[in-house]
Short mmCIF file of C-alpha atoms and ligand atoms in Angstrom, two decimals:
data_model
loop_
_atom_site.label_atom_id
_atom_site.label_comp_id
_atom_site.label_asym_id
_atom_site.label_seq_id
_atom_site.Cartn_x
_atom_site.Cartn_y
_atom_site.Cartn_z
CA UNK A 1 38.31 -2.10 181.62
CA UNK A 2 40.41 0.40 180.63
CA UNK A 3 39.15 3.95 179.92
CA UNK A 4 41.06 6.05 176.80
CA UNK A 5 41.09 9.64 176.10
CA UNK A 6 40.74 10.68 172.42
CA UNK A 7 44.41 10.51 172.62
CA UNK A 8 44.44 7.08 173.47
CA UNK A 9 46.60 7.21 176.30
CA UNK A 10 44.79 5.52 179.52
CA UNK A 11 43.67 7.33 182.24
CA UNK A 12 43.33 4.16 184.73
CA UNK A 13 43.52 0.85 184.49
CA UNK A 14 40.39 -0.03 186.96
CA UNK A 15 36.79 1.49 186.91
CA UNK A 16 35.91 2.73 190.30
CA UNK A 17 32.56 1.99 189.87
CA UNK A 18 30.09 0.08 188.42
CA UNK A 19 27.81 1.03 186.23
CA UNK A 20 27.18 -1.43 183.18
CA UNK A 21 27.45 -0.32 180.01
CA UNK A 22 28.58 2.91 180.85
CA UNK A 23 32.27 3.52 179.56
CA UNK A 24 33.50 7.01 180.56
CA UNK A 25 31.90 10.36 180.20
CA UNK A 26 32.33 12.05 176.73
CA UNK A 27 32.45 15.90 176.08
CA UNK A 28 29.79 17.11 173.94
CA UNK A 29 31.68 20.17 172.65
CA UNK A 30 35.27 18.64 172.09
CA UNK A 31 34.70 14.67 172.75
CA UNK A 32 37.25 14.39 175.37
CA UNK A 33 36.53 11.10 177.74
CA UNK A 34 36.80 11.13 181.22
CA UNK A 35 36.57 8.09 183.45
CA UNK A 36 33.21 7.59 185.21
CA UNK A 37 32.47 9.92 188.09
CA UNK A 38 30.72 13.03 189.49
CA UNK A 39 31.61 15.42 186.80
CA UNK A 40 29.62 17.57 184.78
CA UNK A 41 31.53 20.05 182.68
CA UNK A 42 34.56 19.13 180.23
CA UNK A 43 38.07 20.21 182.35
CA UNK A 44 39.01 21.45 178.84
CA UNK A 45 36.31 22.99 177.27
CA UNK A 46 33.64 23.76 179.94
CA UNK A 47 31.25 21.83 177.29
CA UNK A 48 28.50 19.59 178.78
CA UNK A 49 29.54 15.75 179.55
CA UNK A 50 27.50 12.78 178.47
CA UNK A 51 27.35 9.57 179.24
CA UNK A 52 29.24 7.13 176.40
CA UNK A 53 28.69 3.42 176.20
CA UNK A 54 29.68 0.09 175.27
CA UNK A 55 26.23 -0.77 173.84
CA UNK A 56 25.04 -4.60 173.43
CA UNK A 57 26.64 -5.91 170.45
CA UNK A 58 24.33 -9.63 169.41
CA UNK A 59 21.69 -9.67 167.12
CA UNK A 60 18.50 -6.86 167.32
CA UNK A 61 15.51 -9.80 168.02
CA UNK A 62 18.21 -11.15 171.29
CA UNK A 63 18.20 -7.81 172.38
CA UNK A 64 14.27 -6.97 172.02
CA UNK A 65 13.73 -10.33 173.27
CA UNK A 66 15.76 -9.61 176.67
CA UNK A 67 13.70 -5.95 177.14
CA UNK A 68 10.56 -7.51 176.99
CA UNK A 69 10.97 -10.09 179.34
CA UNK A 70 12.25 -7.37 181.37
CA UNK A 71 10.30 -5.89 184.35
CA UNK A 72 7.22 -3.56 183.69
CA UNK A 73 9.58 -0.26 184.85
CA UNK A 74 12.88 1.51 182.99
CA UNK A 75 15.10 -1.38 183.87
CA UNK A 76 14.14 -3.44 181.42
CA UNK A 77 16.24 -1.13 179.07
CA UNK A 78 19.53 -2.04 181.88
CA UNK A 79 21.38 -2.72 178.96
CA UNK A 80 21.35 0.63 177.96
CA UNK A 81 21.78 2.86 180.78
CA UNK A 82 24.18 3.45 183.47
CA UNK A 83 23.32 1.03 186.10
CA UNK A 84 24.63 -1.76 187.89
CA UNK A 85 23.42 -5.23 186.16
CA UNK A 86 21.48 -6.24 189.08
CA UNK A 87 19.96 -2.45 189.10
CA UNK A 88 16.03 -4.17 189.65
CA UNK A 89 16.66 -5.79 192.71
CA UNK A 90 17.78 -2.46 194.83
CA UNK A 91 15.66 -0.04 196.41
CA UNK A 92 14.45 2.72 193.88
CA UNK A 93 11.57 3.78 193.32
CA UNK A 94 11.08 1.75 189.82
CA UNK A 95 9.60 4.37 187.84
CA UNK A 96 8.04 3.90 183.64
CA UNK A 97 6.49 1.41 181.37
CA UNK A 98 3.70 4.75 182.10
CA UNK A 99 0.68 4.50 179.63
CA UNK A 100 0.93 5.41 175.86
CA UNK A 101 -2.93 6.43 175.31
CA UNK A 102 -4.15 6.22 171.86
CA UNK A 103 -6.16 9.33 171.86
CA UNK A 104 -8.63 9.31 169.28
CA UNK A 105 -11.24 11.29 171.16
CA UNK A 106 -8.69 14.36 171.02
CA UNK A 107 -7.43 13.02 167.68
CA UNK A 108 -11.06 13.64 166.27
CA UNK A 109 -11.21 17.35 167.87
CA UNK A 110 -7.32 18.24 166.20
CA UNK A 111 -8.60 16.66 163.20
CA UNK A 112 -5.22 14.11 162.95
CA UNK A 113 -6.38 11.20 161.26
CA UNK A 114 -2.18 9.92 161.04
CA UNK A 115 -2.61 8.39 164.90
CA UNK A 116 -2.40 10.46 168.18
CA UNK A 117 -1.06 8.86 171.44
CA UNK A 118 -0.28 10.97 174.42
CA UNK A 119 2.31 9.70 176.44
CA UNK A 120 1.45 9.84 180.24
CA UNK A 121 3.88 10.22 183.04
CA UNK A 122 1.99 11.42 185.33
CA UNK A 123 1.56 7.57 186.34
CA UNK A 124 5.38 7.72 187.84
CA UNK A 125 5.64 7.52 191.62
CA UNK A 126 5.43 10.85 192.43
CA UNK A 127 3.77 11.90 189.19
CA UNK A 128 5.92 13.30 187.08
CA UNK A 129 8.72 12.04 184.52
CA UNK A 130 11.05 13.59 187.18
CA UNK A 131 11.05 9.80 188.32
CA UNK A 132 12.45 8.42 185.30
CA UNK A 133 16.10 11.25 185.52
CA UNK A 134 15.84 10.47 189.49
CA UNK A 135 16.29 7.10 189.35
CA UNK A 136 19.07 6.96 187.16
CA UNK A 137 20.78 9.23 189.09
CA UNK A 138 20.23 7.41 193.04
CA UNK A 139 21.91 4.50 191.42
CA UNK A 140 25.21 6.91 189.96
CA UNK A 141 24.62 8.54 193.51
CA UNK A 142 25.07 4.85 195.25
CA UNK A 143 28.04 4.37 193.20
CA UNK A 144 30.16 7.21 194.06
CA UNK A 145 29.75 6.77 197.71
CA UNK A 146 27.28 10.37 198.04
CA UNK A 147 25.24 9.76 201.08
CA UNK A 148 22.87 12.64 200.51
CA UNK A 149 20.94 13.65 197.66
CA UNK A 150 19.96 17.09 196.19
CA UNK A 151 18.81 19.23 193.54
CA UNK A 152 17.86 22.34 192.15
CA UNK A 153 14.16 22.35 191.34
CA UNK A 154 11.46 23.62 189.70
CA UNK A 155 9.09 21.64 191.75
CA UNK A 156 8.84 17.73 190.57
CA UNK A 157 12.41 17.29 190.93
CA UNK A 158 12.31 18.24 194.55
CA UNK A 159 9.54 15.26 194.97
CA UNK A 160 10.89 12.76 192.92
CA UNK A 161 14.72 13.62 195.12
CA UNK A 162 12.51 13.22 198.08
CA UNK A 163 10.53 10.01 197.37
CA UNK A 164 13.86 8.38 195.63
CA UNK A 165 16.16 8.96 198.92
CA UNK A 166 13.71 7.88 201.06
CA UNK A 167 13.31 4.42 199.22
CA UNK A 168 17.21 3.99 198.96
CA UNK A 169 18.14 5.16 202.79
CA UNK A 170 20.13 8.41 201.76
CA UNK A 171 19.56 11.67 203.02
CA UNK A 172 17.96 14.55 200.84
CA UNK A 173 18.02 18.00 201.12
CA UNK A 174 16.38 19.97 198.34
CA UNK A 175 16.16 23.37 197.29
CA UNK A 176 12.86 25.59 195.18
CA UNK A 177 12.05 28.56 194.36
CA UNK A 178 9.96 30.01 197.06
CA UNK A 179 6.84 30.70 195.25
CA UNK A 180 5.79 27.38 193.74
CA UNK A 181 2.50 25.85 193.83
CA UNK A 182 1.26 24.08 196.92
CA UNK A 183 0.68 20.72 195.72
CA UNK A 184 4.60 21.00 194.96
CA UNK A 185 6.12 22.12 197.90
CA UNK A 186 3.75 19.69 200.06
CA UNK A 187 4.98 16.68 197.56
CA UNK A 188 8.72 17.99 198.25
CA UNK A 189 8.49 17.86 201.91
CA UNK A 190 6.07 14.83 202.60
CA UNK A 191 8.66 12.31 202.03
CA UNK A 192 10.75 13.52 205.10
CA UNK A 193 13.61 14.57 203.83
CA UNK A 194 14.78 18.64 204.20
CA UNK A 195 13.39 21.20 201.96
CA UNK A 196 14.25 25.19 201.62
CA UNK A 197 12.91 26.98 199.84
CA UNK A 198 15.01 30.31 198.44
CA UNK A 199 13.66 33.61 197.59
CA UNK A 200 14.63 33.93 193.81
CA UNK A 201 13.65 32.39 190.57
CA UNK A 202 14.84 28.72 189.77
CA UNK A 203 17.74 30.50 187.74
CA UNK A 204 19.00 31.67 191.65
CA UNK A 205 18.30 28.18 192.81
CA UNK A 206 20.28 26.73 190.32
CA UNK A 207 23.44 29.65 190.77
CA UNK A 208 23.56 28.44 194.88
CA UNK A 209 23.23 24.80 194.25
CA UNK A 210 26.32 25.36 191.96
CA UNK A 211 28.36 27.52 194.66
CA UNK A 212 27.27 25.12 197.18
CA UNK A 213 28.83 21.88 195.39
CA UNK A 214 32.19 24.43 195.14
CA UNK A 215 32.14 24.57 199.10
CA UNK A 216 32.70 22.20 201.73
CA UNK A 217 29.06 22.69 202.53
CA UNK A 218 28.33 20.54 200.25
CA UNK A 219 30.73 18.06 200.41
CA UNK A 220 29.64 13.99 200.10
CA UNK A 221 26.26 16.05 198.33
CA UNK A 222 24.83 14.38 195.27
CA UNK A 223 22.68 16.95 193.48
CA UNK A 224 21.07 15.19 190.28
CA UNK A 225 21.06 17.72 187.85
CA UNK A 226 24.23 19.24 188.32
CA UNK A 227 27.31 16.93 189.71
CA UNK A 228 25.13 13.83 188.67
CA UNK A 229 23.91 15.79 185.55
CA UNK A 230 25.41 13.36 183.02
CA UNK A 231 23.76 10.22 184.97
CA UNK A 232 20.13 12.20 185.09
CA UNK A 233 19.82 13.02 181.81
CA UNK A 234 19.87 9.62 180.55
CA UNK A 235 16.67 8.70 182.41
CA UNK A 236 15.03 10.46 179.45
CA UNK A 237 15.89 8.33 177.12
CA UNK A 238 13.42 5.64 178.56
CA UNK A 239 11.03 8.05 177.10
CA UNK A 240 12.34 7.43 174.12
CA UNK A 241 12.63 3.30 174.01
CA UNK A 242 9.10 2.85 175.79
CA UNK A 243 7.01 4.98 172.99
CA UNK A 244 9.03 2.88 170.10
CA UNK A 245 8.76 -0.40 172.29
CA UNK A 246 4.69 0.61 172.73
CA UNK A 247 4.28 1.49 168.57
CA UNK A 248 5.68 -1.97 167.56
CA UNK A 249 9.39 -1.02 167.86
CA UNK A 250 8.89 2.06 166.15
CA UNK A 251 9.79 5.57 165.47
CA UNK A 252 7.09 8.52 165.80
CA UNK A 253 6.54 9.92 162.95
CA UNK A 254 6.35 13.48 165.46
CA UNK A 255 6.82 13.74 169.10
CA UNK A 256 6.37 17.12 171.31
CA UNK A 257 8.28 17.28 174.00
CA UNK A 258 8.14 20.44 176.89
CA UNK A 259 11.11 22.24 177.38
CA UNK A 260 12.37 23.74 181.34
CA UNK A 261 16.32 23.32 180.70
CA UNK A 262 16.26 21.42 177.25
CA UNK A 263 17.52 17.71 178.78
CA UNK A 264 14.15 15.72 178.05
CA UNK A 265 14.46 17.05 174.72
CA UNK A 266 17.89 16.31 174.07
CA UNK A 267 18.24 12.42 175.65
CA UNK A 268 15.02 11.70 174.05
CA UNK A 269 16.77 12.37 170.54
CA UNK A 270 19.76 10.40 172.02
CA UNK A 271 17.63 7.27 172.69
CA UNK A 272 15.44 7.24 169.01
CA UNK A 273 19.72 7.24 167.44
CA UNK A 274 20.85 4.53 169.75
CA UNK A 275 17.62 2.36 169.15
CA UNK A 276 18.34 2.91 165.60
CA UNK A 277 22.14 2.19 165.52
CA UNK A 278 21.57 -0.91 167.67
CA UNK A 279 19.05 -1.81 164.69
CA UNK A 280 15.80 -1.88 167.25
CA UNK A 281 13.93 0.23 164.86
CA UNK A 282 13.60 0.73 161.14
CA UNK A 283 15.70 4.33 160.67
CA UNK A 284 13.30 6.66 159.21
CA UNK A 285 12.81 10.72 159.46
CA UNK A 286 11.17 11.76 163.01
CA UNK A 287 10.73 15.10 163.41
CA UNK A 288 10.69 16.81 166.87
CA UNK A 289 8.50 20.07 168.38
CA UNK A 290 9.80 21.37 171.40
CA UNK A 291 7.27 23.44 173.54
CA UNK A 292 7.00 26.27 175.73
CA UNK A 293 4.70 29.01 177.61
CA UNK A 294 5.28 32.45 176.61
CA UNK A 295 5.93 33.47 179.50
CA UNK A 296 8.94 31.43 179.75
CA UNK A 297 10.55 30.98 176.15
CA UNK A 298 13.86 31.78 175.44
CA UNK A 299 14.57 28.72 173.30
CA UNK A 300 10.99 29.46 171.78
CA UNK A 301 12.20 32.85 170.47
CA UNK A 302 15.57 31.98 169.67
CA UNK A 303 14.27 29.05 167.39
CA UNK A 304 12.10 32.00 165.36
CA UNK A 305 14.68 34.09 165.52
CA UNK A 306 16.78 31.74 163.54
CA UNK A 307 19.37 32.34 166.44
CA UNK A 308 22.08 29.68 167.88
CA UNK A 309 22.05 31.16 171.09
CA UNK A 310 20.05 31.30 173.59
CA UNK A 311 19.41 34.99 175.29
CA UNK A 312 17.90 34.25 179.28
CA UNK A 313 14.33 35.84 180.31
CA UNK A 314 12.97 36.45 183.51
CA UNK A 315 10.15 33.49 183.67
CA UNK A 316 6.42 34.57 184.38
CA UNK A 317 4.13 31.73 183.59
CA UNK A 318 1.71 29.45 185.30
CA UNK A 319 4.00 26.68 183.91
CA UNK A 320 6.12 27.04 186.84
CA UNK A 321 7.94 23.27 186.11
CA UNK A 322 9.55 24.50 182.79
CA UNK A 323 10.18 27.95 184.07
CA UNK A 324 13.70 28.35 183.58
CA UNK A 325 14.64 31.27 182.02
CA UNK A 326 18.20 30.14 180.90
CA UNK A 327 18.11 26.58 179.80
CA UNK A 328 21.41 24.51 179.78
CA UNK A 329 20.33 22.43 176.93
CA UNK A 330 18.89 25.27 174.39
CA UNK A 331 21.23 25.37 172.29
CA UNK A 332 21.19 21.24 171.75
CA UNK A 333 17.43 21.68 171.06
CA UNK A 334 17.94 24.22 168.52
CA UNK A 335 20.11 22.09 167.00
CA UNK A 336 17.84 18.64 167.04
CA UNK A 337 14.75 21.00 166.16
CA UNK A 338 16.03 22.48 163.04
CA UNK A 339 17.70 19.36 162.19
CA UNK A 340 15.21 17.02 162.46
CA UNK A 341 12.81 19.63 160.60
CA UNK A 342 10.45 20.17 163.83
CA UNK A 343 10.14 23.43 165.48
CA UNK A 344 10.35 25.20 168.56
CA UNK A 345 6.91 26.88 169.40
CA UNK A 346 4.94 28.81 172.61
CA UNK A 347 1.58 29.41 173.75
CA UNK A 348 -0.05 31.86 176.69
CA UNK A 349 -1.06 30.84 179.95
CA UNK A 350 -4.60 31.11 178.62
CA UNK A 351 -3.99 28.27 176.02
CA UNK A 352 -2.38 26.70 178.52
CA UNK A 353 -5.27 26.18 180.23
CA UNK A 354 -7.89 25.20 177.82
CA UNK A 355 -5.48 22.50 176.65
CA UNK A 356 -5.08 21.04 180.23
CA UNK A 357 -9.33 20.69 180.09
CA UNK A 358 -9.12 20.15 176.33
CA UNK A 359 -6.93 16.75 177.22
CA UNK A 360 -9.30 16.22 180.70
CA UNK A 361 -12.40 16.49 178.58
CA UNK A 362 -11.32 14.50 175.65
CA UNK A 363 -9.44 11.43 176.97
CA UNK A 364 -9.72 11.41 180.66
CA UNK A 365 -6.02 12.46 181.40
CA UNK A 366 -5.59 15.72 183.99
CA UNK A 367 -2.18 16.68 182.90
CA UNK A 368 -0.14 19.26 184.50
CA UNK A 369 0.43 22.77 183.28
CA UNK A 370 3.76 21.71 181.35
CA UNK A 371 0.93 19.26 179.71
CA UNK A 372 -1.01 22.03 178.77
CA UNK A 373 2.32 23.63 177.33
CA UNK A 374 2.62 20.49 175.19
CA UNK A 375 -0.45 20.28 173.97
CA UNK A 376 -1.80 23.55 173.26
CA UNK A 377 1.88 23.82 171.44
CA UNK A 378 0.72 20.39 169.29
CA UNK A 379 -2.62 22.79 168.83
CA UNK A 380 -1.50 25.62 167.35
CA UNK A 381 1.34 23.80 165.21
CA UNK A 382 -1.29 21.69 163.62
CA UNK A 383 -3.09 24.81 163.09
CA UNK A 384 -0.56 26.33 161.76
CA UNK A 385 0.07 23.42 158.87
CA UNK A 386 3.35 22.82 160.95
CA UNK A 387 2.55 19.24 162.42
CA UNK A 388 1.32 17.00 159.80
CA UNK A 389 -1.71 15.32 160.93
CA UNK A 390 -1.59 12.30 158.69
CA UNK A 391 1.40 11.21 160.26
CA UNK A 392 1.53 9.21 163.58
CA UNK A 393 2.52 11.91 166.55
CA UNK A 394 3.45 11.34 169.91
CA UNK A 395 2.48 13.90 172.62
CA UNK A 396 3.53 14.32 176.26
CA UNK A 397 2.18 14.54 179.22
CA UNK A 398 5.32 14.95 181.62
CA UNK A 399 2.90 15.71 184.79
CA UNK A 400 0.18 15.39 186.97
CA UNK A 401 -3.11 18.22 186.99
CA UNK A 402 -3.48 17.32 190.89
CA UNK A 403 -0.15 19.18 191.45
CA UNK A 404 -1.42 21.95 189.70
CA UNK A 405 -4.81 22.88 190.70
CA UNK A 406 -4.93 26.35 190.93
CA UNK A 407 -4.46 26.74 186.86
CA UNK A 408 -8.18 25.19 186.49
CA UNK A 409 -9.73 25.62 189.84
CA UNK A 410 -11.44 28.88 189.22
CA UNK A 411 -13.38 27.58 186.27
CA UNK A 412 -13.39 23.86 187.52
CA UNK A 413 -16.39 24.14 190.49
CA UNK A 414 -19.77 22.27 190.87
CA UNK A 415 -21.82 22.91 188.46
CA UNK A 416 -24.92 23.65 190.87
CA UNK A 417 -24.79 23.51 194.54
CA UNK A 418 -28.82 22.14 195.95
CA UNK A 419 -30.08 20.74 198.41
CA UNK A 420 -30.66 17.14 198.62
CA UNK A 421 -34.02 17.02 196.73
CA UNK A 422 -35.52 16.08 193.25
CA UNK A 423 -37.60 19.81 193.36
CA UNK A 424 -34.07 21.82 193.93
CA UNK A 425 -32.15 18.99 191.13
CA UNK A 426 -35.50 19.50 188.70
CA UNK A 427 -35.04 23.23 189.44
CA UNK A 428 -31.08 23.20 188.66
CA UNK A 429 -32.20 22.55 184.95
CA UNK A 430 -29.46 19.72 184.35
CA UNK A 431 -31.82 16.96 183.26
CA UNK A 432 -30.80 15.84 180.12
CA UNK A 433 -34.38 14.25 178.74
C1 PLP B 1 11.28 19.15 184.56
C2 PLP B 1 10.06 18.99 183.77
C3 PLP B 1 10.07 19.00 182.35
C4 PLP B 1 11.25 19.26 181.45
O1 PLP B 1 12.49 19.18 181.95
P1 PLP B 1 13.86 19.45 181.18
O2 PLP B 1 14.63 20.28 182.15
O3 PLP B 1 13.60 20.16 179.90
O4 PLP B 1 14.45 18.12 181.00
C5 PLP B 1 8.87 18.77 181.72
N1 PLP B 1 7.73 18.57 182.37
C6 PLP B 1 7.68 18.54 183.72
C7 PLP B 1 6.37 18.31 184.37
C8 PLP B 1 8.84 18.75 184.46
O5 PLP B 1 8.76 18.71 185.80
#
């Protein structure tokens, strides 16, 4: 297959690699096309580069028909993502098909009578969406020939690189911020693969992984969410064909979405327009809320601002997995909330908290503190008279609570501590009747 440039003139006659429908890489600035490989920014225009496709062209029912006999894990959608044909039968680590939860408990306390689901991907392999952009990525990894794996991470990235090489034999080396919570660092390292840990914010993480791929250090180095960026961020559009597949092969009438560097956001938009243009769901208005902690929310405050561009902060939150203080994606998010007619909104570290024990206490779910982000954002929107409640809206919950602990452990204890007799329970006052 031949790959053109806008120009039309061909750039090679052979693709190097396979990976299915995937075409050539597109510019999102200027729409110049590049042939598949480990790129990231446009040699003309610095812009961002996407994946573009040659998408399935029979009928709508073939195609639905063909996902759903699919295996219970993203490659059922194959046919529209950038892996090999035969992606399901190598070793990865399988992640999705995670629970949609129709939440009615926590639908009853919001007072949304339109239908509330959270979305919950904390049931990925390593608990966390991270998964979903990870395995995506292992299989562009495989293609080019990198033999180990990396990343700049805010903490579930650094698990999900670990878990993923592990599973498919590479290497992986993976760099944090030094001051992230336990359960993340432990989850980074368990699955044998190197870990260091740099003293900075993720924002310095992110500047040495770049200098790093520049230097000979880092040569034959696959790092996910910068060379491989393109690749990654279409992992999040699973997000976006599993909550239409699990409503009935359709589109939310809302969805709130966290926001560290914008990409979730962004490919989840990209997914509800493909499923559309491929005629998978009826094309109605969705709009989209993009959440973040105050203490972290640059594309929170450029949104009220009314601003295109996105001005960096220094991040201080407990939401350490979105804390990135200049978000590559920010401006794209601007751009999908105001024109979808969502928002961009942020709540304390404080709200964050009662919403990760609001969503515990209400439907069962211990979500991480980007969960409590995302829903004490849905909260105070529907408060607000922002978020509609009488249509159907889609929250999610990108994380697991047990990586977080210390937000809720001082105010999650025993309720009495007695010794082991019906006197000292009696005495504890917590009989009911
Ligand atoms: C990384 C992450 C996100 C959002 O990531 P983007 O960089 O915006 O794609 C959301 N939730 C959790 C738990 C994460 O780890």
């Amino acid at each position: 297959m031949a790959v053109q440039t806008v120009a039309g003139n061909t750039t090679s006659s052979a693709p190097a690699v396979d990976l299915g429908p995937a075409a050539a890489l597109s510019c999102r600035e200027c729409g110049e096309r590049f042939e598949l490989g480990p790129l990231f920014a446009c040699a003309s225009c610095f812009g961002p580069l996407e994946v573009a496709y040659d998408l399935p062209t029979g009928s709508p029912e073939e195609l639905r028909k063909r996902i759903e006999a699919g295996p219970d894990n993203i490659w059922r959608y194959a046919p529209l993502l950038p892996v090999p044909a035969d992606v399901a039968e190598k070793p990865n680590i399988n992640p999705g098909f995670t629970k949609l939860v129709k939440a009615d408990n926590l639908a009853r306390e919001l007072g949304v009578t339109g239908g509330l689901y959270v979305k919950d991907d904390s049931g990925n392999p390593t608990h966390s969406f991270k998964d979903r952009v990870v395995a995506i990525a292992v299989e562009a990894a495989r293609a080019f020939g990198f033999t180990t794996l990396s990343c700049s991470s805010t903490g579930n990235l650094a698990g999900a690189v670990g878990a993923a090489a592990a599973r498919a034999g590479l290497r992986s080396c993976v760099f944090i911020p030094h001051d992230l919570e336990q359960g993340k660092v432990v989850m980074a390292a368990v699955y044998g693969g190197e870990l260091v840990a740099i003293e900075g914010s993720y924002d310095d993480v992110n500047r040495f992984c770049s200098e790093l791929i520049g230097d000979p250090l880092g040569e034959g180095w696959g790092f996910v969410n910068v060379n491989l960026r393109p690749y990654y961020g279409e992992g999040s559009k699973t997000l976006a064909y599993e909550i239409c597949e699990q409503l009935g092969w359709r589109l939310p009438d809302q969805i709130v979405i966290p926001i560290a560097s914008g990409s979730q956001l962004t490919k989840i938009d990209k997914g509800f327009q493909e499923l559309i243009k491929l005629g998978l769901v009826e094309d109605r208005p969705y709009k989209i809320f993009g959440a973040q902690a105050e203490g972290c929310s640059p594309v929170s405050a450029a949104f009220k601002a009314g601003h295109d561009v996105v001005r960096p902060q220094k991040p201080n939150t407990i939401a350490k997995s979105l804390a990135i203080g200049n978000p590559a994606d920010g401006p794209y998010v601007l751009d999908i909330a105001r024109r979808t007619g969502g928002a961009v909104e942020d709540v304390t570290d404080e709200q964050v908290v009662d919403a990760i024990k609001l969503l515990a206490r209400t439907e069962g779910i211990f979500g991480e503190t980007a969960g409590g982000v995302t829903l004490g954002v849905t909260k105070k929107l529907i408060e607000a008279g922002v978020i509609d409640p009488a249509l159907t809206t889609v929250v999610l919950n990108t994380g697991d609570g047990l990586k977080t602990l210390d937000a809720v452990s001082a105010t999650s204890q025993a309720t009495a501590t007695i010794k082991p007799s019906l006197d000292a329970f009696r005495a504890a006052g917590l009989v009911a009747n």
